[in-house]
Amino acid sequence: MASKKLDETEISATEFQPINTPITRQSRKISSRALVLISLTSLTIIIIGVLMVSRSVVFITSPNNAEISIDGLSFNIGNNFLLMNTTYTVNAASDGYYPYSQQLDIKNAYVPEFLIELEPLPGNLLIESDQSPIEVSLDGNVQGMTPLTIEDLSQGLYNIELKKYGYFPQSKNVVIKGLGETETLSVALEPAWGDMVFITEPPEATISVDGILKGKTPLTTQVLETGSAITIEKAGYNKFEEVIFAKANSISQHETIFLELADGEISIVSSPSGASVTIDNKYAGTTPMDTTVAPNKPHEIELYLEGYIKESRSISLKPAENREIKVSLNEDIGEIYVDVSPADALISIDGVAMSTGSQNLRLATKKYKLSVSKNGFETKTISINPRPKIPQAVSIQLITTEEAYWASRPEVISTPLGNKLKLFKPKDEVFSMGAPRREPGRRANEAEKLIQLQRPFYFALTETSNKEYRQWKSEHNSSSIRGLSLDLNDQPVSNIAWQDAALFCNWLSEKENLPKFYNVVDDRVTSMNWDSNGYRLPTESEWSWVAKVTKAGSTKVFPWNSPSYPPPFVSGNYADESAKSMLPFTISNYNDSFPVSASVGSFRPNEKGIFNLSGNVAEWVNDFYEIRVNKSEPLVDYRGPNTGNRHVIRGASWALGSRSELRLSYREPGYDGKIDVGFRIARYVDKPKGDL
């Protein structure tokens, strides 16, 4: 039942109200021992943590009393710091030194010891003296005059030099401490003078010492031991100048100084100027000039100028007197008669044109350069020296420019090997090269050509010998036949090709520093330099002219000046009876005694002085071989064709003897060497005749 009442009880919502029961806290008291323990533990943990993340750095300073400060967290005992792995600014300071500041990166650039050197402040030096002003130099550089303070001197040793007129110079070494301090150097110089008494005759002369006026004599003044320049002057007397020495700290007297009366002064002027002057027979100079002479006595003055009459003057001057002497010189005339040829040649004296033709010259008596000139002629200059009252005469005959040119060219020249060449000037002569059709023995390749030679040339007197050739090509052998040598030194070289002869000529030109005539590629001649005056082979035209044309201008058939065959006398080395056993043809009843080649220069030369142009050995010439008839105008300085594969051989040899072969027109082509073919050399003189 009771439960039923409960079930019937009405339940309604009410607002919540918290229970206001007081809270009771339980407190537990911590002992002081526990607190200490906790603090120590925490501190230990912190210290261990710091030690684990920091590094020890010892700072060493110079000077060692410098104070160190570090921006940032750090711990230190003296100069031993514990620093974290970061960047610090290290500062140091000490009296007398510049402040120090430096970044220190512990993490990336750790060092266990860090050296700090402070830079000392400069010092000052005060130099003072009771003898001021004194000039002061520091290490050779002038600083000023005492009293003087030299500032901002770094620590170290300095040299101080002290100078003052009248005192001995002094040098001192000074050590500067620096550190911002001013040090004092007191100096005292030793006097460098002595007192000296000066007496002059006459007295009352002014005296200066080293340019400073001191007074009038008699006078006692200071003179340096190192020497003082003493100047003593008095009107009407010559100045006395001398360097005098006096011992320091002493008193002395100079010997009496006798002043000389003042010299007279003269100015000498001449017209014309440049005359030599003597005074009392002693050379004094040239006009215009100023000089001095002793007073109160006579002097003789003389003036000389080449081409003028000597002038004399006598003078006497008072002390300190000034005088001008003016002299007009008169020409000293001599006569020279100049006879000139050509009659209209111009006469010049010292480069000044006078007039044309022979004439009488009146000239001052001195040396001149007399020149005689005319267009187209070589100017001639001589020295002349007219003499008074002695007439002279000179005769001058001019030669043409071309005559002068050839007069300077020798008639005969020698090569470095000793071979001689003769000068030929054909003078535009025209001759026929080849042979006329009706000439007995004429061959088809001897067609006539009219030739005119203009360019002068040198032509060898003899063929080139084995000895000469072997100086270029030492291994060459000219061979032999039937046991008879062709290779002796004096025999003409043979058994050589045209190319070898041309290359020899170039080698010879090089030895004499002449331009090479033959242009060569790979040891083969490719062309010719006709402007060259180097050695070469003769042209066929030159060879023919030298061999065939007489001085009278006629042409010869045979070398022996006769149209008949065989030779009427021994005139050359041909195929003779001495060679009968080894040659297919020999000249009957002809014996020159040489079965093979003879020495170069054997037998008589032709009328031009050339040896063995026909006979001994046939000769290579420069031209390419051709057969061409020329019926037109004369060929000037004919050189042959420009191209070809063979070259011309001219003249007979020791192996030839027929009528046809002994003629001076005989020619044949060749390429390789033959035992009876050699060569001789030629060259032009200087340049083409048209350039003279």
XYZ file of C-alpha atoms in Angstrom:
692
model
C 0.000 0.000 0.000
C 2.731 2.293 0.865
C 4.250 1.619 -2.475
C 1.011 2.556 -4.105
C 1.088 5.934 -2.463
C 4.463 6.461 -3.837
C 3.339 5.576 -7.251
C 0.594 8.108 -7.011
C 2.808 10.913 -5.926
C 2.965 13.778 -8.528
C 6.315 14.685 -9.955
C 6.961 18.270 -11.193
C 10.068 20.121 -12.687
C 12.002 22.573 -10.480
C 15.005 24.850 -11.111
C 18.429 23.313 -10.230
C 20.187 24.790 -7.284
C 23.774 23.676 -6.537
C 24.593 22.567 -3.096
C 26.451 25.194 -1.281
C 28.627 22.844 0.597
C 32.117 24.320 1.322
C 34.999 22.561 -0.419
C 37.604 21.333 1.865
C 41.231 21.141 0.356
C 43.795 18.823 1.632
C 47.259 20.500 1.795
C 50.555 18.677 1.933
C 53.661 20.613 3.039
C 56.966 20.176 0.861
C 60.168 20.135 2.860
C 63.122 22.555 2.174
C 65.400 19.653 1.462
C 63.170 18.599 -1.423
C 63.262 22.130 -2.840
C 67.053 22.255 -2.806
C 67.243 18.905 -4.468
C 64.849 19.979 -7.202
C 66.834 23.193 -7.821
C 70.155 21.402 -8.076
C 68.705 18.855 -10.413
C 67.288 21.546 -12.697
C 70.561 23.475 -12.685
C 72.512 20.353 -13.485
C 70.205 19.583 -16.381
C 70.618 23.148 -17.713
C 74.417 23.056 -17.347
C 74.622 19.688 -19.060
C 72.419 21.017 -21.864
C 74.560 24.119 -22.304
C 77.760 22.038 -22.295
C 76.314 19.732 -24.914
C 75.507 22.583 -27.343
C 78.461 24.964 -26.640
C 82.172 25.050 -27.438
C 85.202 26.308 -25.584
C 87.252 29.121 -27.173
C 90.412 30.572 -25.639
C 91.100 34.172 -26.676
C 94.779 35.175 -26.819
C 95.318 38.941 -27.026
C 98.203 41.217 -27.907
C 98.651 43.171 -25.735
C 97.701 40.597 -23.121
C 95.863 43.142 -20.964
C 93.270 43.876 -23.627
C 89.688 43.672 -22.437
C 87.398 41.289 -24.331
C 83.635 41.584 -24.696
C 81.338 39.357 -26.696
C 77.888 40.256 -27.991
C 75.630 37.249 -27.240
C 75.130 34.408 -24.729
C 78.455 33.208 -23.384
C 80.156 32.019 -20.250
C 83.749 32.671 -19.420
C 86.468 32.173 -16.927
C 89.104 34.787 -17.752
C 89.793 34.577 -21.513
C 88.263 31.067 -21.761
C 84.746 31.358 -23.159
C 81.927 28.855 -23.687
C 80.104 29.879 -26.859
C 77.005 28.504 -28.502
C 76.988 27.231 -32.143
C 76.152 30.640 -33.561
C 77.856 33.829 -34.759
C 79.282 36.309 -32.239
C 80.827 39.764 -32.466
C 84.115 39.787 -30.572
C 85.307 43.190 -29.289
C 88.657 44.041 -27.704
C 90.109 47.285 -26.397
C 93.261 48.530 -24.702
C 94.738 51.951 -24.028
C 97.064 53.087 -26.838
C 95.534 50.746 -29.442
C 92.828 50.967 -32.053
C 89.533 49.229 -30.987
C 89.088 45.705 -32.327
C 85.870 44.139 -33.632
C 85.535 40.847 -35.521
C 82.787 38.369 -36.443
C 83.319 34.799 -35.134
C 81.259 31.925 -36.616
C 81.386 29.093 -34.048
C 79.186 26.729 -36.010
C 80.958 26.901 -39.409
C 84.462 28.118 -38.544
C 85.214 26.896 -35.052
C 88.744 27.313 -33.713
C 89.772 26.383 -30.155
C 92.142 29.364 -29.903
C 91.486 32.795 -31.351
C 94.333 35.319 -31.670
C 93.464 38.986 -31.322
C 96.213 41.465 -32.248
C 95.400 45.095 -31.619
C 97.022 47.667 -33.876
C 98.936 50.269 -31.880
C 98.033 53.910 -32.330
C 100.666 56.107 -34.043
C 102.798 58.416 -31.986
C 104.064 61.954 -32.397
C 107.592 63.338 -32.262
C 108.296 66.847 -31.016
C 111.706 68.171 -32.098
C 112.894 71.307 -30.339
C 116.144 73.220 -30.060
C 117.525 76.401 -28.591
C 119.108 76.941 -32.048
C 115.814 77.022 -33.955
C 114.999 77.238 -36.767
C 116.714 74.005 -37.890
C 115.699 72.104 -41.005
C 114.387 68.627 -40.166
C 114.285 65.672 -42.556
C 112.678 62.319 -41.752
C 114.110 59.345 -43.674
C 115.420 61.750 -46.350
C 112.201 63.798 -46.702
C 112.188 67.400 -45.498
C 109.491 67.932 -42.824
C 109.974 71.577 -41.859
C 111.782 73.770 -39.367
C 112.063 73.424 -35.599
C 110.210 73.649 -33.338
C 108.329 70.920 -35.153
C 105.890 68.154 -34.250
C 105.784 65.248 -36.673
C 102.470 63.470 -36.187
C 101.084 60.013 -36.888
C 104.334 58.068 -36.810
C 103.919 54.307 -36.683
C 106.020 52.285 -34.291
C 109.546 51.763 -35.609
C 113.006 53.171 -36.290
C 113.380 56.518 -38.067
C 116.357 58.555 -39.243
C 116.316 62.245 -38.375
C 118.615 64.656 -40.246
C 119.193 68.181 -38.950
C 120.692 71.016 -41.015
C 121.349 74.681 -40.466
C 123.670 77.076 -42.189
C 126.779 77.628 -40.098
C 126.453 74.340 -38.230
C 127.614 70.812 -38.851
C 124.751 68.603 -40.010
C 123.598 65.939 -37.591
C 121.920 62.574 -38.044
C 120.043 60.637 -35.360
C 118.152 57.360 -35.247
C 114.937 57.536 -33.208
C 112.665 54.674 -32.110
C 108.997 55.680 -31.988
C 106.848 53.799 -29.460
C 103.551 55.049 -30.819
C 100.520 54.185 -28.614
C 99.215 57.736 -29.113
C 102.062 59.256 -27.139
C 104.108 62.350 -28.048
C 107.829 61.948 -27.565
C 110.260 64.860 -27.375
C 113.705 65.109 -29.034
C 115.882 68.033 -27.986
C 118.784 68.745 -30.347
C 121.859 70.944 -30.355
C 124.123 71.426 -33.396
C 127.831 72.106 -33.301
C 129.024 75.395 -34.857
C 130.875 74.878 -38.177
C 132.478 78.315 -38.492
C 135.576 80.103 -37.447
C 136.211 83.831 -37.303
C 138.483 85.211 -40.011
C 139.982 88.691 -40.457
C 140.019 90.111 -43.980
C 142.277 93.013 -45.032
C 142.333 94.395 -48.587
C 144.512 96.790 -50.495
C 143.013 99.235 -51.102
C 140.659 99.084 -48.051
C 136.969 99.931 -47.882
C 136.024 97.065 -50.183
C 132.664 95.407 -49.565
C 132.794 91.745 -48.577
C 130.032 89.137 -48.949
C 130.054 85.622 -47.503
C 127.941 83.062 -49.346
C 126.038 85.893 -51.002
C 125.317 87.756 -47.748
C 126.784 91.255 -47.412
C 128.888 91.479 -44.236
C 130.503 94.954 -44.406
C 133.679 96.669 -45.561
C 137.288 95.715 -45.106
C 139.091 95.457 -42.803
C 136.485 93.055 -41.368
C 136.224 90.026 -39.084
C 133.483 87.621 -40.181
C 132.446 83.995 -39.914
C 133.775 81.515 -42.482
C 132.622 77.895 -42.635
C 134.971 74.995 -42.096
C 133.259 73.385 -45.092
C 134.073 76.466 -47.177
C 132.426 79.817 -47.830
C 132.227 81.736 -51.110
C 133.967 85.062 -50.456
C 133.241 87.981 -52.800
C 135.108 91.290 -52.475
C 134.172 94.268 -54.653
C 135.323 97.838 -55.054
C 134.536 100.290 -57.807
C 137.306 100.426 -60.411
C 138.730 97.062 -59.431
C 138.184 93.515 -60.567
C 135.918 91.436 -58.387
C 137.702 88.995 -56.056
C 135.944 85.627 -55.786
C 137.238 82.578 -53.943
C 136.036 79.736 -51.743
C 137.837 80.034 -48.377
C 137.919 77.610 -45.423
C 138.275 78.338 -41.706
C 138.647 75.827 -38.898
C 135.578 75.742 -36.663
C 135.767 77.537 -33.321
C 139.000 79.309 -34.288
C 140.175 82.841 -35.080
C 142.476 83.406 -38.073
C 143.552 86.119 -40.497
C 143.575 85.790 -44.258
C 146.609 87.149 -46.066
C 146.150 90.651 -47.431
C 144.105 90.616 -50.626
C 145.436 92.999 -53.279
C 142.649 93.998 -55.617
C 143.489 94.358 -59.292
C 142.421 97.310 -61.320
C 139.192 96.491 -63.187
C 139.565 95.118 -66.733
C 138.373 97.120 -69.648
C 135.474 95.598 -71.570
C 135.355 95.539 -75.370
C 132.707 94.458 -77.872
C 134.089 93.459 -81.275
C 131.778 93.407 -84.323
C 132.848 92.688 -87.917
C 131.151 92.871 -91.286
C 130.811 90.138 -92.402
C 130.617 88.333 -89.059
C 132.399 85.108 -88.187
C 135.921 86.540 -88.248
C 138.495 84.954 -85.953
C 139.890 87.372 -83.341
C 143.296 87.343 -81.651
C 144.289 89.677 -78.816
C 148.005 90.041 -78.245
C 148.552 86.998 -80.531
C 146.205 84.784 -78.480
C 142.967 83.424 -79.955
C 139.972 85.118 -78.312
C 136.938 83.921 -80.322
C 134.851 84.876 -83.370
C 132.832 87.979 -84.100
C 130.522 89.237 -82.742
C 132.076 88.830 -79.282
C 132.568 90.458 -75.882
C 135.758 90.146 -73.851
C 137.918 91.920 -71.269
C 141.486 93.252 -71.355
C 143.892 94.549 -68.709
C 143.605 98.334 -68.245
C 146.208 101.033 -68.748
C 148.257 99.072 -71.289
C 148.234 98.713 -75.112
C 146.655 95.671 -76.785
C 146.856 94.504 -80.402
C 143.609 93.118 -81.889
C 143.625 91.269 -85.246
C 140.687 89.895 -87.279
C 140.989 87.059 -89.820
C 138.358 85.733 -92.234
C 139.013 83.457 -95.187
C 138.750 85.422 -98.402
C 139.275 88.778 -96.673
C 142.264 90.966 -95.867
C 143.460 90.871 -92.251
C 142.493 93.919 -90.158
C 144.369 95.172 -87.044
C 143.450 97.587 -84.240
C 145.517 98.906 -81.271
C 143.652 99.916 -78.099
C 144.284 100.879 -74.469
C 141.395 101.046 -71.951
C 141.003 102.647 -68.567
C 139.836 100.538 -65.614
C 136.191 99.477 -66.063
C 135.978 101.275 -69.418
C 133.576 99.851 -72.048
C 134.359 100.228 -75.734
C 132.845 98.903 -78.983
C 135.081 98.132 -81.968
C 133.461 97.877 -85.420
C 135.521 96.534 -88.328
C 134.559 96.284 -92.016
C 136.581 93.549 -93.714
C 137.718 93.955 -97.335
C 137.671 90.993 -99.727
C 141.004 89.517 -100.786
C 140.537 88.755 -104.518
C 142.178 86.089 -106.690
C 141.579 85.182 -110.356
C 140.931 81.740 -111.888
C 140.281 81.111 -115.588
C 137.891 78.149 -116.107
C 137.959 76.478 -119.547
C 134.959 74.162 -120.059
C 133.813 71.681 -122.686
C 131.100 71.541 -123.993
C 131.298 75.267 -124.622
C 127.831 75.948 -123.181
C 128.339 74.072 -119.890
C 127.154 75.870 -116.761
C 129.672 76.932 -114.071
C 128.531 77.037 -110.424
C 130.435 78.145 -107.320
C 129.385 76.545 -104.013
C 126.051 75.616 -105.609
C 125.360 79.134 -106.954
C 125.048 79.268 -110.752
C 127.408 81.774 -112.398
C 127.071 81.619 -116.209
C 127.738 79.275 -119.127
C 130.932 78.809 -121.085
C 134.586 79.371 -120.317
C 135.206 82.488 -118.210
C 137.530 84.313 -115.831
C 136.375 84.239 -112.197
C 137.389 86.862 -109.615
C 136.817 85.344 -106.198
C 137.714 86.022 -102.598
C 140.758 84.030 -101.536
C 139.150 81.043 -99.868
C 138.237 77.484 -100.801
C 135.262 76.864 -103.107
C 133.490 73.958 -104.788
C 133.446 74.607 -108.541
C 130.908 72.544 -110.501
C 130.458 72.258 -114.266
C 127.218 70.749 -115.536
C 125.031 70.215 -118.590
C 121.980 68.084 -119.313
C 123.005 64.680 -120.661
C 126.505 64.981 -119.204
C 128.040 63.859 -115.929
C 128.497 66.834 -113.559
C 132.087 67.365 -112.462
C 133.002 69.119 -109.192
C 136.481 70.179 -108.055
C 137.919 72.274 -105.215
C 139.554 75.593 -106.041
C 141.448 78.034 -103.844
C 142.151 81.439 -105.443
C 145.338 83.245 -104.386
C 145.895 86.992 -104.438
C 148.131 88.214 -107.276
C 148.595 84.593 -108.535
C 146.329 83.918 -111.571
C 145.241 80.303 -111.988
C 143.596 78.255 -114.749
C 141.628 74.986 -114.790
C 140.237 72.961 -117.700
C 137.195 70.719 -117.291
C 135.872 68.467 -120.041
C 132.539 66.774 -119.343
C 131.674 63.293 -120.519
C 128.176 62.122 -121.349
C 126.077 60.335 -118.757
C 126.435 57.110 -120.713
C 130.204 57.551 -120.997
C 130.384 58.126 -117.281
C 128.263 55.044 -116.705
C 130.566 52.818 -118.749
C 133.671 54.409 -117.296
C 132.530 53.064 -113.930
C 132.068 49.516 -115.308
C 135.256 47.403 -115.580
C 136.235 45.957 -118.929
C 136.946 42.570 -117.343
C 135.369 41.064 -114.227
C 136.122 37.879 -112.289
C 133.712 35.427 -110.707
C 134.259 34.153 -107.146
C 135.755 31.070 -108.832
C 138.303 33.106 -110.782
C 136.707 32.783 -114.237
C 137.084 36.045 -116.182
C 134.386 37.731 -118.290
C 134.894 40.530 -120.841
C 132.530 43.472 -121.365
C 130.942 43.821 -124.822
C 128.916 46.817 -126.047
C 127.598 45.894 -129.529
C 126.430 49.495 -130.198
C 123.226 48.505 -132.002
C 125.122 46.532 -134.645
C 122.975 44.505 -137.071
C 124.350 41.180 -138.288
C 123.106 37.992 -139.903
C 122.857 34.952 -137.642
C 122.810 31.694 -139.616
C 124.257 30.960 -143.024
C 123.274 31.986 -146.552
C 121.809 29.253 -148.746
C 124.829 29.124 -151.052
C 127.396 28.641 -148.245
C 129.094 25.262 -148.654
C 128.232 22.941 -145.795
C 125.126 24.909 -144.827
C 122.455 22.890 -142.983
C 118.675 23.356 -143.042
C 118.546 24.533 -139.398
C 120.801 27.533 -140.105
C 118.154 29.858 -141.523
C 119.361 33.445 -141.560
C 117.981 35.956 -139.093
C 118.820 39.641 -138.891
C 119.845 40.430 -135.316
C 120.458 43.769 -133.606
C 122.215 43.659 -130.231
C 121.636 46.667 -127.977
C 122.040 45.474 -124.417
C 125.702 45.262 -123.245
C 126.845 42.016 -121.654
C 129.795 40.233 -120.090
C 131.030 37.067 -121.879
C 133.388 34.455 -120.385
C 136.860 34.294 -121.919
C 136.961 30.499 -121.496
C 134.660 27.548 -121.028
C 133.760 26.517 -117.456
C 136.353 24.015 -116.203
C 135.850 20.758 -114.291
C 137.493 22.380 -111.262
C 135.062 25.305 -111.281
C 132.026 23.105 -111.836
C 132.983 20.682 -109.065
C 132.933 23.505 -106.527
C 129.170 23.353 -107.007
C 128.707 19.633 -107.678
C 131.735 17.835 -106.247
C 130.653 14.356 -107.420
C 130.548 15.250 -111.129
C 132.661 13.205 -113.570
C 133.099 14.374 -117.157
C 133.951 10.769 -118.160
C 136.718 9.454 -120.439
C 137.099 7.773 -123.800
C 139.516 4.961 -124.739
C 141.367 5.551 -121.466
C 141.781 9.286 -122.150
C 140.351 11.417 -119.341
C 137.919 14.244 -119.905
C 137.809 14.909 -116.153
C 141.076 16.728 -115.391
C 140.688 19.937 -113.415
C 141.742 22.257 -116.263
C 139.693 20.537 -118.939
C 136.286 22.012 -119.779
C 133.383 20.403 -117.939
C 131.317 18.120 -120.165
C 128.745 15.361 -119.946
C 126.179 17.731 -118.392
C 122.611 18.582 -119.406
C 121.421 22.127 -120.141
C 119.516 22.157 -116.827
C 122.760 21.474 -114.916
C 124.526 24.365 -116.628
C 121.630 26.750 -115.793
C 121.501 25.670 -112.135
C 125.280 26.188 -111.875
C 124.769 29.781 -113.071
C 122.164 30.400 -110.342
C 124.510 28.989 -107.701
C 127.279 31.288 -108.923
C 124.925 34.319 -108.808
C 124.021 33.468 -105.224
C 127.691 33.359 -104.240
C 128.123 36.892 -105.586
C 124.799 38.195 -104.171
C 123.420 38.812 -107.662
C 119.744 38.286 -108.550
C 119.213 34.812 -110.006
C 118.522 34.705 -113.748
C 116.704 31.365 -113.819
C 113.417 30.799 -111.992
C 113.476 27.249 -110.650
C 110.785 24.902 -109.313
C 111.746 21.439 -108.045
C 115.256 21.781 -109.505
C 113.863 22.524 -112.993
C 114.105 25.871 -114.797
C 110.587 27.166 -115.408
C 111.273 30.693 -116.700
C 113.928 33.387 -116.958
C 114.306 36.813 -115.338
C 115.539 39.037 -118.156
C 115.883 42.052 -115.848
C 118.475 40.157 -113.800
C 122.191 40.744 -114.153
C 122.974 37.373 -112.588
C 125.031 34.710 -114.321
C 123.453 32.785 -117.211
C 124.272 31.007 -120.445
C 124.924 33.283 -123.457
C 122.046 33.794 -125.850
C 122.573 32.308 -129.307
C 122.623 35.861 -130.689
C 125.419 36.891 -128.295
C 127.421 33.717 -129.009
C 127.073 34.243 -132.764
C 128.065 37.924 -132.611
C 131.147 37.224 -130.476
C 132.159 34.299 -132.705
C 131.348 35.547 -136.222
C 131.358 39.344 -136.371
C 134.722 41.044 -136.830
C 135.681 44.455 -135.479
C 135.101 45.813 -138.966
C 131.516 44.485 -138.917
C 131.931 41.646 -141.429
C 131.034 38.016 -140.672
C 133.347 35.005 -140.819
C 132.613 31.483 -142.031
C 135.411 29.705 -140.131
C 137.333 30.679 -136.996
C 140.630 31.017 -138.928
C 139.711 34.098 -140.967
C 139.640 32.246 -144.270
C 136.742 30.773 -146.260
C 138.853 27.722 -147.191
C 138.676 24.283 -145.596
C 140.494 22.489 -143.978
C 142.226 24.858 -141.520
C 145.453 26.159 -143.046
C 147.153 26.077 -139.626
C 146.479 24.763 -136.110
C 143.768 27.128 -134.899
C 141.748 24.985 -132.501
C 141.062 21.588 -131.005
C 139.145 19.606 -133.633
C 138.917 15.953 -134.740
C 142.561 15.653 -135.792
C 144.956 12.881 -136.638
C 145.798 12.317 -132.942
C 142.181 11.080 -132.510
C 142.137 8.934 -135.645
C 141.927 5.665 -133.734
C 138.714 6.567 -131.892
C 136.734 8.903 -134.167
C 134.919 7.968 -137.400
C 136.114 11.131 -139.147
C 139.238 13.262 -138.689
C 140.778 16.162 -140.615
C 143.504 14.996 -142.925
C 146.974 16.402 -142.294
C 145.733 18.342 -139.243
C 147.226 17.631 -135.823
C 146.469 19.828 -132.815
C 148.052 17.253 -130.441
C 144.878 16.829 -128.378
C 142.873 13.675 -129.109
C 140.257 14.778 -126.546
C 139.538 18.103 -124.851
C 142.428 20.433 -124.044
C 142.783 22.724 -121.028
C 140.531 25.783 -121.096
C 142.328 28.781 -122.561
C 144.388 26.676 -124.964
C 145.081 27.967 -128.489
C 144.947 31.562 -129.566
C 141.837 33.665 -128.809
C 139.786 35.242 -131.544
C 140.121 38.958 -132.251
C 137.631 39.717 -129.444
C 139.889 37.923 -126.970
C 137.666 34.832 -126.498
C 139.164 31.325 -126.372
C 137.900 28.132 -128.075
C 134.526 29.372 -129.317
C 134.944 26.741 -132.002
C 136.662 23.558 -130.946
C 137.596 21.897 -127.670
C 133.966 21.392 -126.545
C 130.743 22.478 -128.196
C 128.712 24.808 -125.963
C 125.207 25.020 -124.574
C 123.568 28.407 -125.153
C 120.458 29.787 -123.476
C 117.926 29.526 -126.351
C 115.304 26.898 -126.991
C 115.945 25.171 -130.319
C 113.887 26.229 -133.348
C 114.122 26.494 -137.145
C 112.514 29.737 -138.288
C 113.316 32.119 -141.096
C 113.225 35.845 -140.323
C 112.916 38.168 -143.315
C 111.457 41.166 -141.525
C 113.110 43.919 -139.501
C 116.100 42.977 -137.307
C 115.266 41.130 -134.112
C 116.489 43.253 -131.162
C 118.435 41.333 -128.492
C 116.874 38.115 -129.797
C 116.403 35.502 -127.062
C 114.999 32.610 -129.045
C 111.510 31.107 -128.659
C 109.733 31.296 -125.306
C 109.140 27.554 -125.052
C 110.590 24.319 -126.324
C 111.807 20.877 -125.295
C 115.398 21.119 -126.506
C 118.141 23.773 -126.367
C 120.731 24.979 -128.871
C 124.319 23.713 -128.928
C 126.799 25.937 -130.795
C 130.306 25.395 -132.134
C 132.512 22.448 -133.050
C 134.371 20.194 -130.612
C 137.363 17.891 -130.315
C 135.130 15.165 -131.838
C 134.017 17.133 -134.945
C 135.997 18.023 -138.049
C 133.912 18.198 -141.223
C 133.529 21.373 -143.264
C 129.937 21.744 -142.088
C 130.805 21.207 -138.395
C 133.719 23.656 -138.279
C 131.714 26.563 -139.644
C 130.814 29.230 -137.054
C 127.122 28.895 -138.073
C 126.998 25.204 -137.117
C 124.241 24.439 -134.589
C 122.363 21.422 -133.317
C 119.682 20.665 -130.730
C 120.306 18.871 -127.451
C 118.696 17.783 -124.215
C 120.958 15.433 -122.255
C 124.664 15.757 -121.664
C 127.336 14.695 -124.161
C 131.029 14.039 -123.600
C 132.006 16.743 -126.118
C 129.513 19.457 -124.959
C 130.223 21.968 -122.184
C 129.320 25.627 -121.596
C 130.605 29.087 -120.776
C 128.874 31.789 -118.726
C 127.635 35.306 -119.485
C 125.637 38.027 -117.704
C 124.165 41.448 -118.353
C 125.990 44.464 -116.906
C 123.304 46.121 -114.801
C 119.981 46.764 -116.432
C 118.502 47.222 -119.905
C 120.271 49.879 -121.932
C 117.116 51.972 -122.243
C 117.164 52.546 -118.462
C 120.626 54.172 -118.417
